PDB file of C-alpha atoms in Angstrom:
ATOM      1  CA  UNK A  22      -0.006  -0.006  -0.006  1.00 50.00           C
ATOM      2  CA  UNK A  23       2.865   2.372   0.841  1.00 50.00           C
ATOM      3  CA  UNK A  24       4.446   1.653  -2.524  1.00 49.00           C
ATOM      4  CA  UNK A  25       1.212   2.450  -4.309  1.00 43.00           C
ATOM      5  CA  UNK A  26       0.852   5.708  -2.383  1.00 40.00           C
ATOM      6  CA  UNK A  27       4.488   6.661  -3.153  1.00 42.00           C
ATOM      7  CA  UNK A  28       3.955   5.887  -6.814  1.00 42.00           C
ATOM      8  CA  UNK A  29       0.793   7.995  -6.866  1.00 41.00           C
ATOM      9  CA  UNK A  30       2.589  10.915  -5.202  1.00 41.00           C
ATOM     10  CA  UNK A  31       5.469  10.628  -7.661  1.00 42.00           C
ATOM     11  CA  UNK A  32       3.128  10.859 -10.654  1.00 44.00           C
ATOM     12  CA  UNK A  33       1.202  13.687  -9.023  1.00 42.00           C
ATOM     13  CA  UNK A  34       4.464  15.583  -8.465  1.00 45.00           C
ATOM     14  CA  UNK A  35       5.616  15.090 -12.036  1.00 44.00           C
ATOM     15  CA  UNK A  36       2.240  16.262 -13.362  1.00 42.00           C
ATOM     16  CA  UNK A  37       2.453  19.414 -11.264  1.00 43.00           C
ATOM     17  CA  UNK A  38       5.982  20.196 -12.388  1.00 41.00           C
ATOM     18  CA  UNK A  39       4.986  20.013 -16.042  1.00 41.00           C
ATOM     19  CA  UNK A  40       1.810  22.002 -15.390  1.00 39.00           C
ATOM     20  CA  UNK A  41       3.897  24.920 -14.125  1.00 35.00           C
ATOM     21  CA  UNK A  42       6.011  25.336 -17.287  1.00 41.00           C
ATOM     22  CA  UNK A  43       6.367  28.910 -18.536  1.00 45.00           C
ATOM     23  CA  UNK A  44       3.830  30.216 -21.028  1.00 49.00           C
ATOM     24  CA  UNK A  45       4.305  29.148 -24.623  1.00 61.00           C
ATOM     25  CA  UNK A  46       6.414  31.426 -26.800  1.00 72.00           C
ATOM     26  CA  UNK A  47       3.968  31.339 -29.677  1.00 88.00           C
ATOM     27  CA  UNK A  48       3.611  35.110 -29.952  1.00 90.00           C
ATOM     28  CA  UNK A  49       6.121  37.949 -29.915  1.00 93.00           C
ATOM     29  CA  UNK A  50       7.164  38.896 -26.366  1.00 95.00           C
ATOM     30  CA  UNK A  51       7.185  42.373 -24.906  1.00 95.00           C
ATOM     31  CA  UNK A  52      10.646  43.822 -24.441  1.00 96.00           C
ATOM     32  CA  UNK A  53      12.502  47.063 -23.894  1.00 97.00           C
ATOM     33  CA  UNK A  54      16.060  47.323 -25.186  1.00 98.00           C
ATOM     34  CA  UNK A  55      18.645  50.065 -24.865  1.00 97.00           C
ATOM     35  CA  UNK A  56      20.413  50.487 -28.225  1.00 96.00           C
ATOM     36  CA  UNK A  57      24.026  51.490 -28.773  1.00 91.00           C
ATOM     37  CA  UNK A  58      22.894  55.062 -29.569  1.00 92.00           C
ATOM     38  CA  UNK A  59      21.316  55.251 -26.073  1.00 92.00           C
ATOM     39  CA  UNK A  60      17.731  55.168 -27.379  1.00 96.00           C
ATOM     40  CA  UNK A  61      15.086  52.711 -26.260  1.00 97.00           C
ATOM     41  CA  UNK A  62      13.254  50.319 -28.556  1.00 97.00           C
ATOM     42  CA  UNK A  63      10.319  48.006 -27.834  1.00 97.00           C
ATOM     43  CA  UNK A  64       8.277  45.468 -29.772  1.00 96.00           C
ATOM     44  CA  UNK A  65       5.929  48.364 -30.673  1.00 95.00           C
ATOM     45  CA  UNK A  66       8.715  49.707 -32.961  1.00 96.00           C
ATOM     46  CA  UNK A  67       8.485  46.641 -35.181  1.00 96.00           C
ATOM     47  CA  UNK A  68       6.817  47.141 -38.559  1.00 95.00           C
ATOM     48  CA  UNK A  69       3.525  45.312 -38.959  1.00 93.00           C
ATOM     49  CA  UNK A  70       3.306  42.612 -41.625  1.00 94.00           C
ATOM     50  CA  UNK A  71       7.004  41.732 -41.623  1.00 96.00           C
ATOM     51  CA  UNK A  72       8.623  38.610 -40.158  1.00 97.00           C
ATOM     52  CA  UNK A  73      10.814  38.975 -37.077  1.00 97.00           C
ATOM     53  CA  UNK A  74      13.879  37.078 -35.954  1.00 98.00           C
ATOM     54  CA  UNK A  75      14.883  37.556 -32.323  1.00 98.00           C
ATOM     55  CA  UNK A  76      18.422  36.541 -31.513  1.00 98.00           C
ATOM     56  CA  UNK A  77      19.396  36.403 -27.859  1.00 98.00           C
ATOM     57  CA  UNK A  78      23.169  36.672 -27.877  1.00 98.00           C
ATOM     58  CA  UNK A  79      26.311  37.487 -25.923  1.00 97.00           C
ATOM     59  CA  UNK A  80      28.780  39.916 -27.546  1.00 97.00           C
ATOM     60  CA  UNK A  81      31.760  37.724 -26.512  1.00 96.00           C
ATOM     61  CA  UNK A  82      30.145  34.447 -27.632  1.00 97.00           C
ATOM     62  CA  UNK A  83      32.077  32.897 -30.533  1.00 97.00           C
ATOM     63  CA  UNK A  84      28.914  31.205 -31.883  1.00 97.00           C
ATOM     64  CA  UNK A  85      27.069  34.550 -31.847  1.00 97.00           C
ATOM     65  CA  UNK A  86      29.940  36.261 -33.585  1.00 97.00           C
ATOM     66  CA  UNK A  87      30.018  33.504 -36.220  1.00 97.00           C
ATOM     67  CA  UNK A  88      26.229  33.864 -36.764  1.00 97.00           C
ATOM     68  CA  UNK A  89      26.623  37.624 -37.227  1.00 97.00           C
ATOM     69  CA  UNK A  90      29.449  37.075 -39.709  1.00 97.00           C
ATOM     70  CA  UNK A  91      27.288  34.552 -41.644  1.00 97.00           C
ATOM     71  CA  UNK A  92      24.427  37.030 -41.753  1.00 96.00           C
ATOM     72  CA  UNK A  93      26.764  39.649 -43.235  1.00 95.00           C
ATOM     73  CA  UNK A  94      27.878  37.180 -45.902  1.00 95.00           C
ATOM     74  CA  UNK A  95      24.248  36.401 -46.685  1.00 94.00           C
ATOM     75  CA  UNK A  96      23.454  40.103 -47.055  1.00 92.00           C
ATOM     76  CA  UNK A  97      26.345  40.446 -49.534  1.00 92.00           C
ATOM     77  CA  UNK A  98      25.151  37.415 -51.505  1.00 92.00           C
ATOM     78  CA  UNK A  99      21.563  38.745 -51.560  1.00 89.00           C
ATOM     79  CA  UNK A 100      22.774  42.122 -52.828  1.00 85.00           C
ATOM     80  CA  UNK A 101      24.706  40.490 -55.675  1.00 86.00           C
ATOM     81  CA  UNK A 102      21.798  38.228 -56.683  1.00 87.00           C
ATOM     82  CA  UNK A 103      19.064  40.803 -56.019  1.00 81.00           C
ATOM     83  CA  UNK A 104      17.395  38.548 -53.429  1.00 80.00           C
ATOM     84  CA  UNK A 105      15.802  39.587 -50.156  1.00 82.00           C
ATOM     85  CA  UNK A 106      15.137  36.631 -47.813  1.00 81.00           C
ATOM     86  CA  UNK A 107      17.266  38.018 -44.959  1.00 87.00           C
ATOM     87  CA  UNK A 108      16.833  41.682 -45.815  1.00 87.00           C
ATOM     88  CA  UNK A 109      13.016  41.492 -45.495  1.00 92.00           C
ATOM     89  CA  UNK A 110      13.232  40.147 -41.891  1.00 96.00           C
ATOM     90  CA  UNK A 111      13.329  42.457 -38.902  1.00 97.00           C
ATOM     91  CA  UNK A 112      16.236  41.197 -36.813  1.00 98.00           C
ATOM     92  CA  UNK A 113      16.299  42.003 -33.091  1.00 98.00           C
ATOM     93  CA  UNK A 114      19.554  41.091 -31.376  1.00 98.00           C
ATOM     94  CA  UNK A 115      19.070  41.261 -27.614  1.00 98.00           C
ATOM     95  CA  UNK A 116      21.467  40.620 -24.728  1.00 98.00           C
ATOM     96  CA  UNK A 117      21.931  41.242 -21.026  1.00 97.00           C
ATOM     97  CA  UNK A 118      25.456  42.623 -21.571  1.00 97.00           C
ATOM     98  CA  UNK A 119      26.483  46.179 -20.721  1.00 96.00           C
ATOM     99  CA  UNK A 120      25.950  48.975 -23.241  1.00 95.00           C
ATOM    100  CA  UNK A 121      29.696  49.360 -23.674  1.00 95.00           C
ATOM    101  CA  UNK A 122      29.993  45.762 -24.960  1.00 96.00           C
ATOM    102  CA  UNK A 123      27.041  46.333 -27.310  1.00 95.00           C
ATOM    103  CA  UNK A 124      28.690  49.380 -28.822  1.00 96.00           C
ATOM    104  CA  UNK A 125      31.894  47.437 -29.483  1.00 96.00           C
ATOM    105  CA  UNK A 126      29.988  44.541 -31.049  1.00 97.00           C
ATOM    106  CA  UNK A 127      27.822  46.887 -33.145  1.00 96.00           C
ATOM    107  CA  UNK A 128      30.834  48.833 -34.412  1.00 96.00           C
ATOM    108  CA  UNK A 129      33.133  45.833 -34.948  1.00 96.00           C
ATOM    109  CA  UNK A 130      30.548  44.152 -37.187  1.00 96.00           C
ATOM    110  CA  UNK A 131      29.512  47.377 -38.917  1.00 95.00           C
ATOM    111  CA  UNK A 132      25.838  46.692 -38.195  1.00 95.00           C
ATOM    112  CA  UNK A 133      24.939  50.300 -38.924  1.00 94.00           C
ATOM    113  CA  UNK A 134      24.888  49.211 -42.620  1.00 94.00           C
ATOM    114  CA  UNK A 135      21.896  46.970 -41.947  1.00 94.00           C
ATOM    115  CA  UNK A 136      18.740  49.009 -41.135  1.00 94.00           C
ATOM    116  CA  UNK A 137      16.694  45.895 -40.444  1.00 96.00           C
ATOM    117  CA  UNK A 138      19.004  44.874 -37.540  1.00 97.00           C
ATOM    118  CA  UNK A 139      18.366  46.289 -34.072  1.00 97.00           C
ATOM    119  CA  UNK A 140      20.920  45.525 -31.348  1.00 97.00           C
ATOM    120  CA  UNK A 141      20.228  46.313 -27.730  1.00 98.00           C
ATOM    121  CA  UNK A 142      20.568  45.289 -24.114  1.00 98.00           C
ATOM    122  CA  UNK A 143      17.789  44.501 -21.710  1.00 97.00           C
ATOM    123  CA  UNK A 144      20.210  45.052 -18.861  1.00 95.00           C
ATOM    124  CA  UNK A 145      19.367  43.258 -15.672  1.00 95.00           C
ATOM    125  CA  UNK A 146      15.641  42.974 -16.349  1.00 95.00           C
ATOM    126  CA  UNK A 147      16.230  39.635 -18.083  1.00 96.00           C
ATOM    127  CA  UNK A 148      12.756  39.812 -19.663  1.00 96.00           C
ATOM    128  CA  UNK A 149      13.643  38.002 -22.871  1.00 97.00           C
ATOM    129  CA  UNK A 150      16.150  35.726 -21.163  1.00 97.00           C
ATOM    130  CA  UNK A 151      13.368  34.446 -18.875  1.00 96.00           C
ATOM    131  CA  UNK A 152      10.668  34.473 -21.571  1.00 96.00           C
ATOM    132  CA  UNK A 153      12.686  32.133 -23.776  1.00 96.00           C
ATOM    133  CA  UNK A 154      14.350  30.298 -20.871  1.00 95.00           C
ATOM    134  CA  UNK A 155      17.710  30.847 -22.582  1.00 96.00           C
ATOM    135  CA  UNK A 156      20.451  28.492 -21.418  1.00 95.00           C
ATOM    136  CA  UNK A 157      22.928  28.943 -24.301  1.00 96.00           C
ATOM    137  CA  UNK A 158      23.549  31.652 -26.854  1.00 97.00           C
ATOM    138  CA  UNK A 159      22.631  32.307 -29.524  1.00 97.00           C
ATOM    139  CA  UNK A 160      18.988  31.561 -28.973  1.00 98.00           C
ATOM    140  CA  UNK A 161      16.941  32.268 -32.119  1.00 98.00           C
ATOM    141  CA  UNK A 162      13.156  32.643 -32.478  1.00 97.00           C
ATOM    142  CA  UNK A 163      11.611  33.303 -35.882  1.00 97.00           C
ATOM    143  CA  UNK A 164       8.132  34.794 -36.099  1.00 97.00           C
ATOM    144  CA  UNK A 165       5.807  35.082 -39.129  1.00 96.00           C
ATOM    145  CA  UNK A 166       4.397  38.286 -40.582  1.00 95.00           C
ATOM    146  CA  UNK A 167       1.457  37.891 -38.189  1.00 94.00           C
ATOM    147  CA  UNK A 168       3.671  37.551 -35.122  1.00 93.00           C
ATOM    148  CA  UNK A 169       3.268  33.803 -34.639  1.00 95.00           C
ATOM    149  CA  UNK A 170       6.226  31.619 -33.791  1.00 96.00           C
ATOM    150  CA  UNK A 171       7.458  29.651 -36.781  1.00 96.00           C
ATOM    151  CA  UNK A 172      10.599  28.059 -35.315  1.00 96.00           C
ATOM    152  CA  UNK A 173      12.833  28.439 -32.280  1.00 97.00           C
ATOM    153  CA  UNK A 174      16.444  27.251 -32.049  1.00 97.00           C
ATOM    154  CA  UNK A 175      17.580  26.689 -28.468  1.00 94.00           C
ATOM    155  CA  UNK A 176      20.967  25.468 -29.649  1.00 93.00           C
ATOM    156  CA  UNK A 177      23.250  26.795 -32.368  1.00 91.00           C
ATOM    157  CA  UNK A 178      21.766  25.772 -35.730  1.00 95.00           C
ATOM    158  CA  UNK A 179      23.516  25.690 -39.047  1.00 96.00           C
ATOM    159  CA  UNK A 180      22.986  28.919 -40.919  1.00 96.00           C
ATOM    160  CA  UNK A 181      21.336  27.002 -43.761  1.00 96.00           C
ATOM    161  CA  UNK A 182      18.633  25.835 -41.336  1.00 97.00           C
ATOM    162  CA  UNK A 183      17.869  29.416 -40.352  1.00 96.00           C
ATOM    163  CA  UNK A 184      17.728  30.490 -44.006  1.00 95.00           C
ATOM    164  CA  UNK A 185      15.426  27.585 -44.860  1.00 95.00           C
ATOM    165  CA  UNK A 186      12.922  28.825 -42.253  1.00 96.00           C
ATOM    166  CA  UNK A 187      13.306  32.471 -43.359  1.00 94.00           C
ATOM    167  CA  UNK A 188      12.674  31.550 -46.988  1.00 92.00           C
ATOM    168  CA  UNK A 189       9.275  30.153 -45.912  1.00 91.00           C
ATOM    169  CA  UNK A 190       8.051  33.151 -43.875  1.00 88.00           C
TER     170      UNK A 190
END
């Protein structure tokens, strides 16, 4: 009888743990980011009817730097071939890092050349970090033109995988 009771309590506990998972990330989250030019930006600044890619990153993360480099290469390729899969997406790069680190990252990668990329810090509010339950960077969430989640990458994907999703939105 004790074993049956213990088994019941175990299943009850597991059910409660899963019932308390954070809300689904199916729609765009609210955020407030401080950009490198010391202005604030929120999700309200996004243009309606355009897909959004949110990248939660760390300026000193080698995977994040590699992703940014690959995006730059894709922009160059799209310009040469007159394509727009990446250029039509609003890219929000968010981090918890200090503004100083954001400025260095922004300048080193020359992101001023890409008007569809917004880079900012949420500071110690950790709103997006908690919303996505980020454990490694970069964390990538791609949303459709209507603001619905299409795909999230909790681990570093191949750039081709990201582009395959962006070509469909």
